Amino acid sequence: MKKLIYLILFSTIIIFSSCQKDPISTNVRENYIGKWFVTETNKKTSKITKYEVTISLASQDDEIIVKNFANLGKNTQATLRVFEFVVVLKDQDIDGFQVQATTNGKAKSDYSQFDLTYKLEGDTFDANFKKN
């Protein structure tokens, strides 16, 4: 009977451990790598735009590259800095478009989404990034 109890207990542990989420990386930038769905709202016109971006590592230790930032095209990219759950958009020129951060972004503790507010050509946008 004891062996049966141990077998059931062991089987339960195996089942529950296989259902755990992927661990969060200790290299903060790696938590942002991949495809993300963006819902972007123009604060002036209330127009909502949905699109996909791809995030990859940049050459600097605290930076990531966002391709198709602001839905400006698959070949455009913006550079963001990440510190744990804080996402910082640096003021930059993206294919002739001036982009300025208005506030730092904030990621959820599981890195499943983050928000960012920025100005693009005079309009202010709220963007919500959700990991695909």
The first five atom37 places (N, CA, C, CB, O) and aatype in JSON, in Angstrom:
{
  "aatype": [12, 11, 11, 10, 9, 18, 10, 9, 10, 13, 15, 16, 9, 9, 9, 13, 15, 15, 4, 5, 11, 3, 14, 9, 15, 16, 2, 19, 1, 6, 2, 18, 9, 7, 11, 17, 13, 19, 16, 6, 16, 2, 11, 11, 16, 15, 11, 9, 16, 11, 18, 6, 19, 16, 9, 15, 10, 0, 15, 5, 3, 3, 6, 9, 9, 19, 11, 2, 13, 0, 2, 10, 7, 11, 2, 16, 5, 0, 16, 10, 1, 19, 13, 6, 13, 19, 19, 19, 10, 11, 3, 5, 3, 9, 3, 7, 13, 5, 19, 5, 0, 16, 16, 2, 7, 11, 0, 11, 15, 3, 18, 15, 5, 13, 3, 10, 16, 18, 11, 10, 6, 7, 3, 16, 13, 3, 0, 2, 13, 11, 11, 2],
  "atom_mask": [
    [1, 1, 1, 1, 1],
    [1, 1, 1, 1, 1],
    [1, 1, 1, 1, 1],
    [1, 1, 1, 1, 1],
    [1, 1, 1, 1, 1],
    [1, 1, 1, 1, 1],
    [1, 1, 1, 1, 1],
    [1, 1, 1, 1, 1],
    [1, 1, 1, 1, 1],
    [1, 1, 1, 1, 1],
    [1, 1, 1, 1, 1],
    [1, 1, 1, 1, 1],
    [1, 1, 1, 1, 1],
    [1, 1, 1, 1, 1],
    [1, 1, 1, 1, 1],
    [1, 1, 1, 1, 1],
    [1, 1, 1, 1, 1],
    [1, 1, 1, 1, 1],
    [1, 1, 1, 1, 1],
    [1, 1, 1, 1, 1],
    [1, 1, 1, 1, 1],
    [1, 1, 1, 1, 1],
    [1, 1, 1, 1, 1],
    [1, 1, 1, 1, 1],
    [1, 1, 1, 1, 1],
    [1, 1, 1, 1, 1],
    [1, 1, 1, 1, 1],
    [1, 1, 1, 1, 1],
    [1, 1, 1, 1, 1],
    [1, 1, 1, 1, 1],
    [1, 1, 1, 1, 1],
    [1, 1, 1, 1, 1],
    [1, 1, 1, 1, 1],
    [1, 1, 1, 0, 1],
    [1, 1, 1, 1, 1],
    [1, 1, 1, 1, 1],
    [1, 1, 1, 1, 1],
    [1, 1, 1, 1, 1],
    [1, 1, 1, 1, 1],
    [1, 1, 1, 1, 1],
    [1, 1, 1, 1, 1],
    [1, 1, 1, 1, 1],
    [1, 1, 1, 1, 1],
    [1, 1, 1, 1, 1],
    [1, 1, 1, 1, 1],
    [1, 1, 1, 1, 1],
    [1, 1, 1, 1, 1],
    [1, 1, 1, 1, 1],
    [1, 1, 1, 1, 1],
    [1, 1, 1, 1, 1],
    [1, 1, 1, 1, 1],
    [1, 1, 1, 1, 1],
    [1, 1, 1, 1, 1],
    [1, 1, 1, 1, 1],
    [1, 1, 1, 1, 1],
    [1, 1, 1, 1, 1],
    [1, 1, 1, 1, 1],
    [1, 1, 1, 1, 1],
    [1, 1, 1, 1, 1],
    [1, 1, 1, 1, 1],
    [1, 1, 1, 1, 1],
    [1, 1, 1, 1, 1],
    [1, 1, 1, 1, 1],
    [1, 1, 1, 1, 1],
    [1, 1, 1, 1, 1],
    [1, 1, 1, 1, 1],
    [1, 1, 1, 1, 1],
    [1, 1, 1, 1, 1],
    [1, 1, 1, 1, 1],
    [1, 1, 1, 1, 1],
    [1, 1, 1, 1, 1],
    [1, 1, 1, 1, 1],
    [1, 1, 1, 0, 1],
    [1, 1, 1, 1, 1],
    [1, 1, 1, 1, 1],
    [1, 1, 1, 1, 1],
    [1, 1, 1, 1, 1],
    [1, 1, 1, 1, 1],
    [1, 1, 1, 1, 1],
    [1, 1, 1, 1, 1],
    [1, 1, 1, 1, 1],
    [1, 1, 1, 1, 1],
    [1, 1, 1, 1, 1],
    [1, 1, 1, 1, 1],
    [1, 1, 1, 1, 1],
    [1, 1, 1, 1, 1],
    [1, 1, 1, 1, 1],
    [1, 1, 1, 1, 1],
    [1, 1, 1, 1, 1],
    [1, 1, 1, 1, 1],
    [1, 1, 1, 1, 1],
    [1, 1, 1, 1, 1],
    [1, 1, 1, 1, 1],
    [1, 1, 1, 1, 1],
    [1, 1, 1, 1, 1],
    [1, 1, 1, 0, 1],
    [1, 1, 1, 1, 1],
    [1, 1, 1, 1, 1],
    [1, 1, 1, 1, 1],
    [1, 1, 1, 1, 1],
    [1, 1, 1, 1, 1],
    [1, 1, 1, 1, 1],
    [1, 1, 1, 1, 1],
    [1, 1, 1, 1, 1],
    [1, 1, 1, 0, 1],
    [1, 1, 1, 1, 1],
    [1, 1, 1, 1, 1],
    [1, 1, 1, 1, 1],
    [1, 1, 1, 1, 1],
    [1, 1, 1, 1, 1],
    [1, 1, 1, 1, 1],
    [1, 1, 1, 1, 1],
    [1, 1, 1, 1, 1],
    [1, 1, 1, 1, 1],
    [1, 1, 1, 1, 1],
    [1, 1, 1, 1, 1],
    [1, 1, 1, 1, 1],
    [1, 1, 1, 1, 1],
    [1, 1, 1, 1, 1],
    [1, 1, 1, 1, 1],
    [1, 1, 1, 1, 1],
    [1, 1, 1, 0, 1],
    [1, 1, 1, 1, 1],
    [1, 1, 1, 1, 1],
    [1, 1, 1, 1, 1],
    [1, 1, 1, 1, 1],
    [1, 1, 1, 1, 1],
    [1, 1, 1, 1, 1],
    [1, 1, 1, 1, 1],
    [1, 1, 1, 1, 1],
    [1, 1, 1, 1, 1],
    [1, 1, 1, 1, 1]
  ],
  "atom_positions": [
    [[0.81, -1.19, 0.0], [0.0, 0.0, 0.0], [0.86, 1.26, 0.0], [-0.92, -0.01, 1.19], [0.55, 2.24, -0.68]],
    [[1.95, 1.22, 0.77], [2.85, 2.37, 0.8], [3.43, 2.65, -0.58], [3.99, 2.13, 1.81], [3.54, 3.81, -0.99]],
    [[3.79, 1.6, -1.3], [4.35, 1.77, -2.64], [3.34, 2.43, -3.57], [4.79, 0.43, -3.21], [3.71, 3.26, -4.4]],
    [[2.08, 2.09, -3.44], [1.03, 2.67, -4.27], [0.88, 4.16, -3.97], [-0.3, 1.95, -4.05], [0.72, 4.97, -4.89]],
    [[0.93, 4.51, -2.71], [0.82, 5.93, -2.32], [2.01, 6.7, -2.87], [0.75, 6.07, -0.77], [1.84, 7.8, -3.41]],
    [[3.22, 6.16, -2.74], [4.4, 6.82, -3.28], [4.32, 6.96, -4.8], [5.67, 6.06, -2.89], [4.72, 7.98, -5.35]],
    [[3.82, 5.95, -5.46], [3.68, 5.98, -6.92], [2.69, 7.07, -7.34], [3.22, 4.61, -7.44], [2.94, 7.8, -8.29]],
    [[1.58, 7.17, -6.64], [0.59, 8.2, -6.95], [1.17, 9.59, -6.68], [-0.71, 7.99, -6.13], [1.0, 10.5, -7.48]],
    [[1.85, 9.75, -5.55], [2.47, 11.03, -5.22], [3.51, 11.42, -6.25], [3.1, 10.97, -3.82], [3.55, 12.57, -6.69]],
    [[4.36, 10.49, -6.64], [5.4, 10.74, -7.64], [4.77, 11.13, -8.98], [6.31, 9.5, -7.81], [5.23, 12.06, -9.64]],
    [[3.73, 10.42, -9.39], [3.05, 10.71, -10.66], [2.43, 12.09, -10.64], [1.98, 9.65, -10.95], [2.47, 12.8, -11.64]],
    [[1.85, 12.47, -9.53], [1.23, 13.79, -9.39], [2.29, 14.89, -9.51], [0.5, 13.92, -8.03], [2.07, 15.89, -10.19]],
    [[3.43, 14.69, -8.88], [4.51, 15.67, -8.96], [4.98, 15.82, -10.4], [5.69, 15.26, -8.05], [5.2, 16.94, -10.87]],
    [[5.15, 14.73, -11.11], [5.59, 14.76, -12.51], [4.58, 15.52, -13.36], [5.78, 13.34, -13.05], [4.97, 16.34, -14.18]],
    [[3.31, 15.25, -13.18], [2.27, 15.9, -13.98], [2.27, 17.4, -13.73], [0.88, 15.31, -13.65], [2.24, 18.18, -14.68]],
    [[2.29, 17.83, -12.47], [2.24, 19.25, -12.17], [3.52, 19.98, -12.58], [1.99, 19.45, -10.7], [3.45, 21.13, -13.0]],
    [[4.65, 19.34, -12.47], [5.89, 20.01, -12.87], [5.97, 20.2, -14.37], [7.1, 19.22, -12.38], [6.62, 21.13, -14.84]],
    [[5.32, 19.35, -15.14], [5.34, 19.49, -16.6], [4.39, 20.59, -17.06], [4.97, 18.18, -17.27], [4.46, 21.01, -18.22]],
    [[3.5, 21.06, -16.19], [2.54, 22.09, -16.55], [3.03, 23.49, -16.18], [1.22, 21.83, -15.86], [2.31, 24.47, -16.42]],
    [[4.21, 23.61, -15.63], [4.72, 24.91, -15.25], [5.05, 25.75, -16.48], [5.95, 24.76, -14.37], [5.4, 25.23, -17.53]],
    [[4.92, 27.09, -16.3], [5.27, 28.01, -17.38], [6.77, 27.98, -17.61], [4.81, 29.44, -17.05], [7.54, 27.55, -16.75]],
    [[7.18, 28.44, -18.8], [8.6, 28.56, -19.08], [9.21, 29.52, -18.07], [8.85, 29.04, -20.54], [8.6, 30.53, -17.73]],
    [[10.41, 29.23, -17.6], [11.03, 30.12, -16.63], [11.39, 31.47, -17.27], [12.28, 29.47, -16.04], [11.67, 31.55, -18.47]],
    [[11.38, 32.5, -16.45], [11.77, 33.83, -16.91], [13.29, 33.87, -16.95], [11.19, 34.96, -15.99], [13.96, 33.46, -16.01]],
    [[13.81, 34.39, -18.05], [15.26, 34.42, -18.24], [15.91, 35.41, -17.29], [15.61, 34.78, -19.7], [15.31, 36.42, -16.93]],
    [[17.15, 35.12, -16.89], [17.89, 36.06, -16.06], [18.46, 37.2, -16.9], [19.02, 35.33, -15.33], [18.75, 38.26, -16.36]],
    [[18.61, 36.99, -18.21], [18.99, 38.07, -19.11], [17.69, 38.76, -19.51], [19.8, 37.53, -20.37], [16.95, 38.26, -20.36]],
    [[17.42, 39.9, -18.92], [16.13, 40.58, -19.07], [15.73, 40.73, -20.53], [16.19, 41.95, -18.42], [14.56, 40.55, -20.86]],
    [[16.66, 41.05, -21.41], [16.32, 41.29, -22.82], [15.72, 40.06, -23.48], [17.55, 41.73, -23.58], [14.86, 40.19, -24.35]],
    [[16.15, 38.88, -23.09], [15.65, 37.65, -23.72], [14.16, 37.45, -23.49], [16.41, 36.45, -23.19], [13.5, 36.76, -24.26]],
    [[13.61, 38.05, -22.43], [12.17, 37.95, -22.16], [11.33, 38.71, -23.18], [11.87, 38.45, -20.76], [10.12, 38.5, -23.28]],
    [[11.96, 39.6, -23.92], [11.24, 40.42, -24.9], [11.37, 39.88, -26.33], [11.75, 41.85, -24.85], [10.66, 40.35, -27.23]],
    [[12.23, 38.92, -26.56], [12.47, 38.42, -27.92], [11.24, 37.68, -28.45], [13.7, 37.49, -27.94], [10.61, 36.89, -27.74]],
    [[10.92, 37.96, -29.71], [9.82, 37.23, -30.35], [8.85, 38.14, -31.06], [0.0, 0.0, 0.0], [9.12, 39.33, -31.26]],
    [[7.72, 37.57, -31.44], [6.66, 38.31, -32.13], [5.67, 38.82, -31.11], [5.95, 37.42, -33.2], [5.31, 38.13, -30.16]],
    [[5.22, 40.06, -31.32], [4.28, 40.72, -30.43], [3.15, 41.32, -31.25], [5.0, 41.8, -29.58], [3.37, 41.82, -32.35]],
    [[1.94, 41.28, -30.7], [0.8, 41.97, -31.3], [0.66, 43.32, -30.6], [-0.52, 41.13, -31.18], [0.72, 43.4, -29.38]],
    [[0.48, 44.36, -31.4], [0.38, 45.71, -30.85], [-1.0, 46.28, -31.14], [1.49, 46.62, -31.43], [-1.5, 46.19, -32.26]],
    [[-1.6, 46.86, -30.12], [-2.82, 47.64, -30.28], [-2.44, 49.08, -29.94], [-4.01, 47.1, -29.36], [-2.08, 49.39, -28.81]],
    [[-2.52, 49.93, -30.94], [-2.04, 51.3, -30.82], [-3.22, 52.26, -30.96], [-0.94, 51.61, -31.88], [-4.02, 52.13, -31.89]],
    [[-3.31, 53.21, -30.05], [-4.4, 54.19, -30.09], [-3.82, 55.59, -30.26], [-5.26, 54.12, -28.8], [-2.98, 56.03, -29.48]],
    [[-4.29, 56.3, -31.29], [-3.93, 57.7, -31.5], [-4.77, 58.51, -30.52], [-4.16, 58.16, -33.0], [-5.99, 58.52, -30.61]],
    [[-4.11, 59.19, -29.57], [-4.83, 59.91, -28.53], [-5.59, 61.13, -29.08], [-3.87, 60.36, -27.45], [-6.55, 61.59, -28.46]],
    [[-5.17, 61.64, -30.23], [-5.83, 62.81, -30.83], [-7.1, 62.41, -31.58], [-4.86, 63.53, -31.79], [-8.13, 63.07, -31.44]],
    [[-7.03, 61.34, -32.35], [-8.16, 60.94, -33.2], [-8.92, 59.73, -32.66], [-7.67, 60.63, -34.59], [-9.99, 59.39, -33.16]],
    [[-8.39, 59.07, -31.64], [-8.95, 57.83, -31.06], [-8.92, 56.66, -32.03], [-10.37, 58.07, -30.6], [-9.54, 55.63, -31.77]],
    [[-8.21, 56.79, -33.15], [-8.1, 55.69, -34.11], [-7.25, 54.58, -33.51], [-7.49, 56.19, -35.46], [-6.19, 54.82, -32.93]],
    [[-7.74, 53.35, -33.66], [-7.03, 52.17, -33.14], [-6.44, 51.41, -34.32], [-7.98, 51.26, -32.3], [-7.13, 51.13, -35.3]],
    [[-5.17, 51.08, -34.22], [-4.48, 50.3, -35.25], [-3.88, 49.07, -34.59], [-3.37, 51.15, -35.96], [-3.3, 49.15, -33.5]],
    [[-4.02, 47.93, -35.25], [-3.45, 46.68, -34.74], [-2.44, 46.16, -35.76], [-4.56, 45.61, -34.46], [-2.7, 46.16, -36.97]],
    [[-1.3, 45.72, -35.27], [-0.25, 45.2, -36.14], [0.7, 44.32, -35.35], [0.51, 46.35, -36.82], [0.56, 44.2, -34.13]],
    [[1.65, 43.73, -36.02], [2.62, 42.83, -35.39], [4.02, 43.41, -35.5], [2.56, 41.42, -36.03], [4.37, 44.02, -36.51]],
    [[4.81, 43.21, -34.47], [6.22, 43.6, -34.48], [7.06, 42.38, -34.11], [6.5, 44.79, -33.5], [6.56, 41.41, -33.54]],
    [[8.34, 42.45, -34.44], [9.29, 41.42, -34.05], [10.38, 42.09, -33.23], [9.89, 40.68, -35.29], [10.95, 43.1, -33.64]],
    [[10.67, 41.52, -32.07], [11.7, 42.07, -31.19], [12.89, 41.12, -31.16], [11.15, 42.31, -29.75], [12.73, 39.9, -31.01]],
    [[14.08, 41.71, -31.31], [15.32, 40.93, -31.26], [16.34, 41.68, -30.41], [15.88, 40.68, -32.69], [16.11, 42.82, -30.01]],
    [[17.46, 41.03, -30.14], [18.51, 41.64, -29.34], [19.28, 42.67, -30.15], [19.47, 40.57, -28.81], [19.52, 42.49, -31.34]],
    [[19.65, 43.76, -29.51], [20.53, 44.76, -30.11], [21.96, 44.48, -29.67], [20.09, 46.22, -29.7], [22.19, 43.59, -28.84]],
    [[22.9, 45.22, -30.21], [24.3, 44.98, -29.86], [24.66, 45.46, -28.45], [25.2, 45.67, -30.87], [25.58, 44.93, -27.83]],
    [[23.94, 46.44, -27.94], [24.17, 46.93, -26.58], [23.5, 46.0, -25.57], [23.65, 48.39, -26.41], [22.45, 45.44, -25.85]],
    [[24.11, 45.85, -24.41], [23.62, 44.91, -23.4], [22.23, 45.2, -22.84], [24.58, 44.87, -22.29], [21.57, 44.29, -22.34]],
    [[21.79, 46.44, -22.92], [20.49, 46.79, -22.34], [19.46, 47.21, -23.4], [20.66, 47.91, -21.32], [18.45, 47.82, -23.06]],
    [[19.71, 46.88, -24.67], [18.83, 47.33, -25.74], [18.22, 46.18, -26.54], [19.59, 48.24, -26.67], [18.79, 45.1, -26.67]],
    [[17.02, 46.47, -27.06], [16.34, 45.55, -27.97], [15.96, 46.32, -29.24], [15.09, 44.91, -27.3], [15.85, 47.54, -29.22]],
    [[15.75, 45.58, -30.32], [15.34, 46.16, -31.6], [13.89, 45.76, -31.86], [16.27, 45.68, -32.78], [13.53, 44.59, -31.74]],
    [[13.05, 46.74, -32.2], [11.65, 46.48, -32.54], [11.47, 46.77, -34.02], [10.68, 47.34, -31.67], [11.53, 47.92, -34.45]],
    [[11.23, 45.71, -34.8], [10.98, 45.87, -36.24], [9.5, 46.14, -36.45], [11.43, 44.61, -37.03], [8.65, 45.55, -35.79]],
    [[9.21, 47.03, -37.38], [7.86, 47.49, -37.71], [7.28, 48.36, -36.6], [6.93, 46.29, -37.98], [6.07, 48.39, -36.39]],
    [[8.15, 49.07, -35.88], [7.69, 49.95, -34.81], [6.71, 50.97, -35.37], [8.89, 50.66, -34.14], [6.94, 51.54, -36.45]],
    [[5.62, 51.21, -34.66], [4.57, 52.16, -35.04], [3.94, 51.82, -36.4], [5.14, 53.58, -35.09], [3.35, 52.68, -37.05]],
    [[4.08, 50.57, -36.8], [3.52, 50.09, -38.07], [4.08, 50.88, -39.26], [1.99, 50.2, -38.04], [3.38, 51.15, -40.23]],
    [[5.36, 51.24, -39.16], [6.01, 52.02, -40.22], [6.61, 51.16, -41.32], [7.09, 52.9, -39.63], [7.19, 51.68, -42.27]],
    [[6.48, 49.85, -41.21], [7.0, 48.95, -42.23], [7.91, 47.9, -41.64], [0.0, 0.0, 0.0], [8.61, 48.14, -40.65]],
    [[7.91, 46.73, -42.25], [8.69, 45.58, -41.74], [10.19, 45.86, -41.7], [8.43, 44.36, -42.61], [10.91, 45.25, -40.9]],
    [[10.67, 46.76, -42.55], [12.11, 47.04, -42.6], [12.53, 48.2, -41.72], [12.51, 47.33, -44.03], [13.7, 48.56, -41.67]],
    [[11.56, 48.79, -41.0], [11.91, 49.88, -40.08], [12.14, 49.29, -38.7], [10.78, 50.97, -40.04], [11.61, 48.24, -38.36]],
    [[12.94, 49.99, -37.91], [13.19, 49.48, -36.57], [13.47, 50.62, -35.6], [14.35, 48.51, -36.57], [14.01, 51.65, -35.97]],
    [[13.07, 50.39, -34.36], [13.34, 51.32, -33.27], [14.18, 50.6, -32.23], [12.02, 51.87, -32.64], [14.13, 49.37, -32.12]],
    [[14.94, 51.36, -31.49], [15.76, 50.81, -30.42], [15.14, 51.2, -29.08], [17.23, 51.31, -30.52], [14.85, 52.37, -28.84]],
    [[14.94, 50.22, -28.24], [14.42, 50.44, -26.89], [15.42, 49.91, -25.88], [13.04, 49.77, -26.71], [16.14, 48.96, -26.16]],
    [[15.45, 50.54, -24.71], [16.28, 50.05, -23.62], [15.37, 49.37, -22.61], [17.09, 51.21, -22.95], [14.25, 49.82, -22.37]],
    [[15.84, 48.29, -22.02], [15.04, 47.56, -21.03], [15.81, 47.38, -19.73], [14.61, 46.2, -21.59], [16.99, 47.03, -19.73]],
    [[15.12, 47.64, -18.64], [15.66, 47.46, -17.3], [14.59, 46.73, -16.5], [16.06, 48.83, -16.63], [13.63, 47.35, -16.03]],
    [[14.75, 45.42, -16.33], [13.73, 44.6, -15.65], [12.39, 44.8, -16.35], [13.63, 44.98, -14.13], [12.21, 44.34, -17.48]],
    [[11.45, 45.5, -15.69], [10.11, 45.67, -16.24], [9.9, 47.05, -16.85], [9.08, 45.42, -15.16], [8.78, 47.39, -17.25]],
    [[10.94, 47.84, -16.92], [10.84, 49.19, -17.48], [11.36, 49.17, -18.91], [11.63, 50.21, -16.61], [12.44, 48.64, -19.19]],
    [[10.57, 49.76, -19.82], [10.93, 49.83, -21.23], [11.07, 51.3, -21.59], [9.85, 49.11, -22.14], [10.15, 52.09, -21.39]],
    [[12.23, 51.67, -22.13], [12.52, 53.07, -22.43], [12.73, 53.25, -23.93], [13.76, 53.56, -21.64], [13.61, 52.62, -24.52]],
    [[11.92, 54.1, -24.52], [12.07, 54.45, -25.92], [12.98, 55.68, -26.0], [10.69, 54.72, -26.6], [12.67, 56.72, -25.41]],
    [[14.07, 55.55, -26.71], [14.96, 56.69, -26.91], [14.41, 57.54, -28.04], [16.43, 56.21, -27.22], [13.89, 57.01, -29.02]],
    [[14.52, 58.88, -27.92], [14.14, 59.75, -29.03], [15.0, 59.38, -30.22], [14.31, 61.26, -28.66], [16.22, 59.25, -30.1]],
    [[14.37, 59.2, -31.39], [15.12, 58.75, -32.56], [14.37, 59.05, -33.85], [15.4, 57.26, -32.47], [13.18, 59.34, -33.85]],
    [[15.12, 58.97, -34.93], [14.57, 59.13, -36.27], [14.42, 57.73, -36.87], [15.5, 60.05, -37.17], [15.38, 56.96, -36.94]],
    [[13.19, 57.42, -37.3], [12.93, 56.11, -37.91], [12.47, 56.37, -39.34], [11.85, 55.29, -37.09], [11.32, 56.76, -39.57]],
    [[13.36, 56.14, -40.28], [13.05, 56.35, -41.7], [12.43, 57.72, -41.96], [12.12, 55.27, -42.2], [11.47, 57.83, -42.72]],
    [[12.98, 58.75, -41.34], [12.51, 60.12, -41.55], [11.38, 60.55, -40.62], [0.0, 0.0, 0.0], [10.97, 61.71, -40.66]],
    [[10.88, 59.66, -39.79], [9.84, 59.99, -38.82], [10.48, 60.22, -37.46], [8.76, 58.86, -38.74], [11.25, 59.39, -36.98]],
    [[10.16, 61.36, -36.84], [10.69, 61.66, -35.52], [9.82, 61.01, -34.45], [10.77, 63.19, -35.29], [8.61, 61.24, -34.39]],
    [[10.45, 60.2, -33.6], [9.74, 59.5, -32.52], [10.32, 59.98, -31.2], [9.87, 57.95, -32.67], [11.53, 60.01, -31.01]],
    [[9.42, 60.34, -30.28], [9.82, 60.79, -28.95], [9.02, 60.04, -27.9], [9.64, 62.31, -28.81], [7.81, 59.86, -28.04]],
    [[9.69, 59.62, -26.87], [9.0, 58.98, -25.75], [8.33, 60.04, -24.9], [9.98, 58.13, -24.89], [8.87, 61.12, -24.7]],
    [[7.14, 59.73, -24.4], [6.49, 60.65, -23.48], [6.54, 60.1, -22.05], [5.04, 60.9, -23.9], [6.61, 60.87, -21.09]],
    [[6.51, 58.78, -21.91], [6.68, 58.13, -20.6], [7.42, 56.81, -20.82], [5.29, 57.88, -19.9], [7.42, 56.27, -21.93]],
    [[8.03, 56.32, -19.78], [8.65, 55.0, -19.86], [7.55, 53.94, -19.86], [9.65, 54.77, -18.69], [6.51, 54.12, -19.22]],
    [[7.8, 52.85, -20.57], [6.85, 51.75, -20.6], [7.02, 50.86, -19.39], [0.0, 0.0, 0.0], [8.04, 50.9, -18.7]],
    [[6.01, 50.06, -19.15], [6.03, 49.14, -18.01], [5.57, 47.77, -18.48], [5.13, 49.66, -16.85], [4.52, 47.64, -19.1]],
    [[6.37, 46.75, -18.18], [6.03, 45.37, -18.54], [5.38, 44.67, -17.35], [7.29, 44.59, -19.01], [5.63, 45.02, -16.2]],
    [[4.55, 43.68, -17.65], [3.99, 42.83, -16.6], [5.1, 41.97, -16.03], [2.82, 41.94, -17.15], [6.14, 41.77, -16.67]],
    [[4.9, 41.46, -14.84], [5.95, 40.69, -14.16], [6.31, 39.39, -14.88], [5.52, 40.37, -12.76], [7.39, 38.85, -14.65]],
    [[5.42, 38.88, -15.74], [5.73, 37.67, -16.5], [6.19, 37.99, -17.93], [4.52, 36.75, -16.53], [6.36, 37.09, -18.75]],
    [[6.37, 39.27, -18.22], [6.83, 39.75, -19.52], [5.87, 39.37, -20.66], [8.21, 39.19, -19.82], [6.3, 39.26, -21.81]],
    [[4.6, 39.18, -20.37], [3.64, 38.82, -21.41], [3.12, 40.03, -22.17], [2.47, 38.07, -20.8], [2.6, 39.89, -23.28]],
    [[3.27, 41.21, -21.6], [2.88, 42.43, -22.3], [3.55, 43.64, -21.67], [1.35, 42.6, -22.28], [4.0, 43.61, -20.52]],
    [[3.61, 44.72, -22.46], [4.08, 46.0, -21.93], [3.4, 47.13, -22.68], [5.63, 46.11, -22.04], [2.93, 46.96, -23.81]],
    [[3.36, 48.28, -22.04], [2.73, 49.47, -22.61], [3.79, 50.53, -22.86], [1.62, 50.01, -21.69], [4.8, 50.59, -22.16]],
    [[3.53, 51.37, -23.85], [4.46, 52.42, -24.22], [3.66, 53.59, -24.76], [5.51, 51.92, -25.26], [2.71, 53.39, -25.52]],
    [[4.02, 54.8, -24.37], [3.39, 56.01, -24.9], [4.47, 56.84, -25.58], [2.67, 56.84, -23.77], [5.54, 57.05, -25.02]],
    [[4.18, 57.3, -26.79], [5.18, 58.05, -27.55], [4.51, 59.02, -28.51], [6.09, 57.09, -28.32], [3.32, 58.93, -28.81]],
    [[5.33, 59.96, -28.99], [4.89, 60.92, -30.0], [5.53, 60.56, -31.32], [5.25, 62.39, -29.59], [6.71, 60.23, -31.4]],
    [[4.73, 60.64, -32.36], [5.21, 60.38, -33.72], [4.63, 61.46, -34.61], [4.8, 58.93, -34.22], [3.42, 61.53, -34.8]],
    [[5.5, 62.29, -35.16], [5.07, 63.37, -36.06], [3.97, 64.23, -35.44], [4.6, 62.79, -37.39], [3.0, 64.59, -36.11]],
    [[4.11, 64.55, -34.15], [3.18, 65.45, -33.48], [1.98, 64.78, -32.81], [0.0, 0.0, 0.0], [1.37, 65.39, -31.94]],
    [[1.64, 63.56, -33.18], [0.53, 62.85, -32.54], [1.06, 61.98, -31.42], [-0.26, 62.0, -33.58], [2.18, 61.47, -31.49]],
    [[0.25, 61.8, -30.39], [0.63, 60.95, -29.26], [-0.11, 59.62, -29.36], [0.31, 61.65, -27.91], [-1.31, 59.58, -29.65]],
    [[0.61, 58.54, -29.13], [0.06, 57.19, -29.25], [0.27, 56.41, -27.95], [0.71, 56.45, -30.43], [1.32, 56.5, -27.32]],
    [[-0.76, 55.65, -27.57], [-0.64, 54.65, -26.51], [-0.57, 53.31, -27.23], [-1.85, 54.72, -25.47], [-1.44, 52.98, -28.03]],
    [[0.46, 52.53, -26.94], [0.62, 51.22, -27.57], [0.72, 50.14, -26.51], [1.87, 51.19, -28.48], [1.47, 50.25, -25.55]],
    [[-0.07, 49.09, -26.71], [-0.02, 47.93, -25.85], [0.56, 46.77, -26.64], [-1.42, 47.57, -25.28], [0.0, 46.38, -27.67]],
    [[1.67, 46.22, -26.18], [2.36, 45.1, -26.82], [2.01, 43.82, -26.07], [3.9, 45.33, -26.85], [2.22, 43.74, -24.86]],
    [[1.47, 42.81, -26.77], [1.18, 41.51, -26.16], [1.97, 40.44, -26.89], [-0.35, 41.2, -26.2], [1.96, 40.36, -28.12]],
    [[2.65, 39.63, -26.11], [3.49, 38.59, -26.7], [2.65, 37.54, -27.4], [4.35, 37.93, -25.62], [1.64, 37.07, -26.89]],
    [[3.1, 37.19, -28.59], [2.39, 36.22, -29.42], [2.61, 34.82, -28.9], [2.85, 36.31, -30.88], [2.09, 33.85, -29.47]]
  ]
}
